[in-house]
Amino acid sequence: MSLGAHLIELRKRLFLAALGIVVGMVVGWILSDAVLQALTVPIQELSDAQGRTASLNFTDISSAFDLRIQIAFTVGVVISSPVWLYQIWAFAVPGMKRREKQYAVGFVLSAVPLFLAGCAAGWFVMPHMVVLLTGFAPQDTTALISARTYYDFVLKLVLAIGIAFVLPVFLVLLNFAGVLTAKAILKSWRVAILVITLFTAIATPAADVMSMFLLAIPMVLLYFGAAGIAFIHDRRVAKRQRTIDAEFGLDVI
């Protein structure tokens, strides 16, 4: 394809992806009330746990509407992810070789469940963090939490942990591409555990050690799981190479 044809194809794919997100946003707007109700549950638990008034506050005239738009967009992107992921895939596939296509399919099929599992872990930890962090306030005070700030906090936490769960898939992908070996991955296990511990400590601030370990343990297991898959792949590649070398030697003889 010429450069102009590529640009036309890109415009088509972007339009379809944007259309999918818009349709997803309509569904997200319908579900925004339920999502907002789910977000207020930790605030209610905070009020019950600490015995003081706690509530979400909308400080501006348009803040409630803006928050609904944010929720609709987030839900829309998640719901329409098969559409825009397919559009990205359809645009990139013509330029890929057969083996690269297989790697990409494997990456998508494994990354999506891991991302959702990470988001679920972040959602599970989030209420504990809300109660813990607001617990540093004096006993006779009132927790007036900005709705927009609270939503940004929850969104960043859930997305950060979801992305962190996907990172081991990148290790496997790099191994299959021949960039990293299983030995190189295992050799850096101390650094990996340190980085994971620091990440979970940042994602679960204050002194919530239990939440930190609840996040760190599955991430460490995923890291060693990625190393195990890379080890099996390296053995298969080495065995295939020995077979090729043996056949070549017989041909020479």
Short mmCIF file of C-alpha atoms in Angstrom, two decimals:
data_model
loop_
_atom_site.label_atom_id
_atom_site.label_comp_id
_atom_site.label_asym_id
_atom_site.label_seq_id
_atom_site.Cartn_x
_atom_site.Cartn_y
_atom_site.Cartn_z
CA MET A 1 0.00 0.00 0.00
CA SER A 2 1.10 3.54 -0.71
CA LEU A 3 1.46 6.15 2.04
CA GLY A 4 -1.85 7.73 1.04
CA ALA A 5 -3.62 4.35 1.20
CA HIS A 6 -2.12 3.73 4.66
CA LEU A 7 -3.40 7.10 5.86
CA ILE A 8 -6.88 6.38 4.51
CA GLU A 9 -6.86 2.99 6.20
CA LEU A 10 -5.69 4.59 9.46
CA ARG A 11 -8.46 7.18 9.27
CA LYS A 12 -11.02 4.43 8.75
CA ARG A 13 -9.74 2.42 11.72
CA LEU A 14 -9.63 5.47 13.98
CA PHE A 15 -13.18 6.43 13.00
CA LEU A 16 -14.51 2.95 13.79
CA ALA A 17 -12.60 2.87 17.09
CA ALA A 18 -13.95 6.29 18.06
CA LEU A 19 -17.47 5.22 17.08
CA GLY A 20 -17.17 2.16 19.30
CA ILE A 21 -16.02 4.32 22.23
CA VAL A 22 -18.93 6.74 21.69
CA VAL A 23 -21.42 3.85 21.75
CA GLY A 24 -19.68 2.52 24.85
CA MET A 25 -19.99 5.95 26.47
CA VAL A 26 -23.76 5.86 25.93
CA VAL A 27 -23.87 2.57 27.82
CA GLY A 28 -21.46 4.04 30.39
CA TRP A 29 -23.78 7.00 30.93
CA ILE A 30 -26.66 4.59 31.61
CA LEU A 31 -24.48 2.67 34.11
CA SER A 32 -22.91 5.77 35.66
CA ASP A 33 -25.44 5.92 38.49
CA ALA A 34 -24.71 2.31 39.49
CA VAL A 35 -20.95 2.95 39.29
CA LEU A 36 -21.30 6.07 41.43
CA GLN A 37 -23.31 4.14 44.00
CA ALA A 38 -20.57 1.48 44.12
CA LEU A 39 -17.96 4.20 44.65
CA THR A 40 -19.85 5.59 47.64
CA VAL A 41 -19.84 2.25 49.49
CA PRO A 42 -16.31 2.78 50.95
CA ILE A 43 -17.41 6.24 52.12
CA GLN A 44 -20.33 4.69 53.99
CA GLU A 45 -18.02 2.05 55.47
CA LEU A 46 -15.69 4.86 56.51
CA SER A 47 -18.52 6.57 58.36
CA ASP A 48 -19.49 3.34 60.13
CA ALA A 49 -15.91 2.32 60.97
CA GLN A 50 -14.74 5.65 62.39
CA GLY A 51 -18.03 6.89 63.83
CA ARG A 52 -17.88 10.29 62.18
CA THR A 53 -19.58 12.05 59.29
CA ALA A 54 -18.13 11.22 55.87
CA SER A 55 -19.59 12.18 52.50
CA LEU A 56 -18.73 12.90 48.87
CA ASN A 57 -18.96 16.56 47.96
CA PHE A 58 -19.59 18.26 44.62
CA THR A 59 -17.86 21.60 45.00
CA ASP A 60 -18.83 23.13 41.63
CA ILE A 61 -22.14 23.56 39.84
CA SER A 62 -21.04 21.30 36.98
CA SER A 63 -18.91 18.87 39.02
CA ALA A 64 -21.67 16.22 39.25
CA PHE A 65 -22.18 16.34 35.47
CA ASP A 66 -18.41 16.28 34.84
CA LEU A 67 -18.05 13.24 37.09
CA ARG A 68 -20.80 11.41 35.21
CA ILE A 69 -18.99 12.18 31.93
CA GLN A 70 -15.71 10.82 33.38
CA ILE A 71 -17.43 7.65 34.53
CA ALA A 72 -19.21 7.26 31.17
CA PHE A 73 -15.91 7.68 29.29
CA THR A 74 -14.05 5.19 31.49
CA VAL A 75 -16.81 2.59 31.24
CA GLY A 76 -17.12 3.27 27.52
CA VAL A 77 -13.43 2.64 26.89
CA VAL A 78 -13.58 -0.63 28.84
CA ILE A 79 -16.79 -1.85 27.19
CA SER A 80 -15.63 -0.93 23.68
CA SER A 81 -12.13 -2.38 24.16
CA PRO A 82 -12.83 -5.36 21.85
CA VAL A 83 -13.78 -2.89 19.10
CA TRP A 84 -10.79 -0.54 19.27
CA LEU A 85 -8.37 -3.39 20.01
CA TYR A 86 -9.63 -5.12 16.87
CA GLN A 87 -9.18 -1.93 14.85
CA ILE A 88 -5.59 -1.60 16.05
CA TRP A 89 -5.07 -5.28 15.28
CA ALA A 90 -6.65 -5.01 11.81
CA PHE A 91 -4.42 -2.05 10.93
CA ALA A 92 -1.22 -3.72 12.18
CA VAL A 93 -1.79 -7.30 10.96
CA PRO A 94 -0.94 -6.71 7.26
CA GLY A 95 2.57 -5.67 8.28
CA MET A 96 3.21 -8.66 10.53
CA LYS A 97 4.73 -12.02 9.77
CA ARG A 98 2.90 -15.21 10.74
CA ARG A 99 4.93 -15.82 13.91
CA GLU A 100 4.58 -12.17 14.99
CA LYS A 101 0.81 -12.48 14.56
CA GLN A 102 0.78 -15.53 16.83
CA TYR A 103 2.77 -13.66 19.48
CA ALA A 104 0.40 -10.69 19.27
CA VAL A 105 -2.69 -12.89 19.59
CA GLY A 106 -1.17 -14.68 22.58
CA PHE A 107 -0.32 -11.34 24.17
CA VAL A 108 -3.85 -9.98 23.79
CA LEU A 109 -5.52 -13.18 25.02
CA SER A 110 -3.33 -13.32 28.13
CA ALA A 111 -3.05 -9.57 28.82
CA VAL A 112 -6.80 -8.86 28.97
CA PRO A 113 -7.62 -11.40 31.76
CA LEU A 114 -4.55 -10.33 33.73
CA PHE A 115 -5.48 -6.66 33.38
CA LEU A 116 -9.01 -7.37 34.61
CA ALA A 117 -7.62 -9.44 37.49
CA GLY A 118 -5.33 -6.55 38.44
CA CYS A 119 -8.23 -4.09 38.32
CA ALA A 120 -10.25 -6.44 40.52
CA ALA A 121 -7.36 -6.60 43.01
CA GLY A 122 -7.14 -2.81 43.06
CA TRP A 123 -10.91 -2.54 43.61
CA PHE A 124 -10.63 -5.04 46.48
CA VAL A 125 -7.84 -3.10 48.18
CA MET A 126 -9.34 0.36 47.58
CA PRO A 127 -11.93 0.41 50.43
CA HIS A 128 -9.28 -0.59 52.97
CA MET A 129 -7.03 2.21 51.77
CA VAL A 130 -9.84 4.78 52.00
CA VAL A 131 -10.60 3.82 55.60
CA LEU A 132 -6.91 3.68 56.51
CA LEU A 133 -5.83 6.97 54.96
CA THR A 134 -8.75 8.97 56.28
CA GLY A 135 -8.14 7.47 59.70
CA PHE A 136 -5.18 9.80 60.22
CA ALA A 137 -7.59 12.73 60.63
CA PRO A 138 -8.46 13.81 64.20
CA GLN A 139 -11.39 12.02 65.82
CA ASP A 140 -13.84 14.94 65.99
CA THR A 141 -13.44 16.05 62.36
CA THR A 142 -15.69 15.52 59.35
CA ALA A 143 -14.48 13.80 56.16
CA LEU A 144 -15.68 16.01 53.30
CA ILE A 145 -14.21 14.28 50.25
CA SER A 146 -14.24 15.92 46.83
CA ALA A 147 -16.05 13.59 44.42
CA ARG A 148 -13.75 14.38 41.49
CA THR A 149 -10.56 13.89 43.55
CA TYR A 150 -11.92 10.67 45.00
CA TYR A 151 -12.79 9.28 41.56
CA ASP A 152 -9.33 10.18 40.22
CA PHE A 153 -7.76 8.40 43.19
CA VAL A 154 -9.80 5.23 42.62
CA LEU A 155 -9.27 5.27 38.84
CA LYS A 156 -5.50 5.73 39.06
CA LEU A 157 -5.18 3.03 41.71
CA VAL A 158 -7.22 0.46 39.80
CA LEU A 159 -5.55 1.19 36.45
CA ALA A 160 -2.04 1.20 37.94
CA ILE A 161 -2.50 -2.21 39.50
CA GLY A 162 -4.20 -3.55 36.38
CA ILE A 163 -1.24 -2.45 34.23
CA ALA A 164 1.21 -3.88 36.76
CA PHE A 165 -0.41 -7.31 36.41
CA VAL A 166 0.15 -7.16 32.64
CA LEU A 167 3.89 -6.44 32.85
CA PRO A 168 4.90 -10.15 33.19
CA VAL A 169 3.28 -10.73 29.80
CA PHE A 170 5.78 -8.28 28.33
CA LEU A 171 8.60 -10.42 29.75
CA VAL A 172 7.20 -13.50 28.01
CA LEU A 173 6.73 -11.55 24.78
CA LEU A 174 10.33 -10.31 24.89
CA ASN A 175 11.50 -13.86 25.52
CA PHE A 176 9.53 -15.22 22.57
CA ALA A 177 10.98 -12.43 20.43
CA GLY A 178 14.50 -13.49 21.45
CA VAL A 179 15.32 -10.32 23.40
CA LEU A 180 15.34 -11.85 26.90
CA THR A 181 16.27 -15.34 28.08
CA ALA A 182 14.82 -17.18 31.06
CA LYS A 183 18.23 -17.02 32.77
CA ALA A 184 18.29 -13.25 32.42
CA ILE A 185 14.80 -13.00 33.93
CA LEU A 186 15.65 -15.27 36.87
CA LYS A 187 18.99 -13.57 37.39
CA SER A 188 17.16 -10.31 38.16
CA TRP A 189 14.69 -11.82 40.64
CA ARG A 190 16.04 -9.79 43.58
CA VAL A 191 15.66 -6.54 41.67
CA ALA A 192 12.20 -7.60 40.48
CA ILE A 193 10.99 -8.35 44.02
CA LEU A 194 12.41 -5.04 45.24
CA VAL A 195 10.65 -3.13 42.44
CA ILE A 196 7.38 -4.98 43.09
CA THR A 197 7.62 -4.23 46.82
CA LEU A 198 8.29 -0.55 46.16
CA PHE A 199 5.41 -0.38 43.69
CA THR A 200 2.93 -2.00 46.07
CA ALA A 201 4.17 0.24 48.89
CA ILE A 202 3.46 3.30 46.73
CA ALA A 203 0.13 1.92 45.50
CA THR A 204 -0.90 1.15 49.08
CA PRO A 205 0.48 4.13 51.02
CA ALA A 206 0.67 4.63 54.78
CA ALA A 207 1.24 1.51 56.88
CA ASP A 208 -1.23 -0.91 55.34
CA VAL A 209 1.16 -3.86 55.24
CA MET A 210 -1.58 -6.43 54.65
CA SER A 211 -2.82 -4.71 51.50
CA MET A 212 0.75 -4.37 50.27
CA PHE A 213 1.33 -8.12 50.60
CA LEU A 214 -2.06 -8.92 49.05
CA LEU A 215 -0.86 -7.10 45.93
CA ALA A 216 2.82 -8.11 46.05
CA ILE A 217 2.29 -11.88 46.35
CA PRO A 218 0.32 -12.39 43.09
CA MET A 219 2.69 -10.03 41.25
CA VAL A 220 5.72 -12.03 42.42
CA LEU A 221 3.99 -15.27 41.41
CA LEU A 222 3.24 -13.81 37.98
CA TYR A 223 6.89 -12.79 37.62
CA PHE A 224 8.14 -16.30 38.35
CA GLY A 225 5.35 -17.72 36.20
CA ALA A 226 6.65 -15.62 33.30
CA ALA A 227 10.17 -16.90 34.01
CA GLY A 228 8.84 -20.49 33.97
CA ILE A 229 7.15 -20.00 30.59
CA ALA A 230 10.33 -18.40 29.24
CA PHE A 231 12.37 -21.36 30.53
CA ILE A 232 10.11 -23.87 28.74
CA HIS A 233 10.30 -21.80 25.55
CA ASP A 234 14.10 -21.58 25.74
CA ARG A 235 14.35 -25.37 26.12
CA ARG A 236 12.17 -25.89 23.05
CA VAL A 237 14.22 -23.43 21.03
CA ALA A 238 17.48 -25.10 22.12
CA LYS A 239 16.11 -28.55 21.26
CA ARG A 240 14.96 -27.33 17.86
CA GLN A 241 18.38 -25.79 17.24
CA ARG A 242 20.16 -29.05 18.18
CA THR A 243 17.96 -30.94 15.75
CA ILE A 244 18.77 -28.48 12.98
CA ASP A 245 22.51 -28.67 13.78
CA ALA A 246 22.39 -32.47 13.75
CA GLU A 247 20.65 -32.54 10.39
CA PHE A 248 23.13 -30.05 9.00
CA GLY A 249 26.02 -32.17 10.26
CA LEU A 250 24.60 -35.26 8.60
CA ASP A 251 24.20 -33.37 5.34
CA VAL A 252 27.83 -32.26 5.48
CA ILE A 253 29.02 -35.83 6.13
#
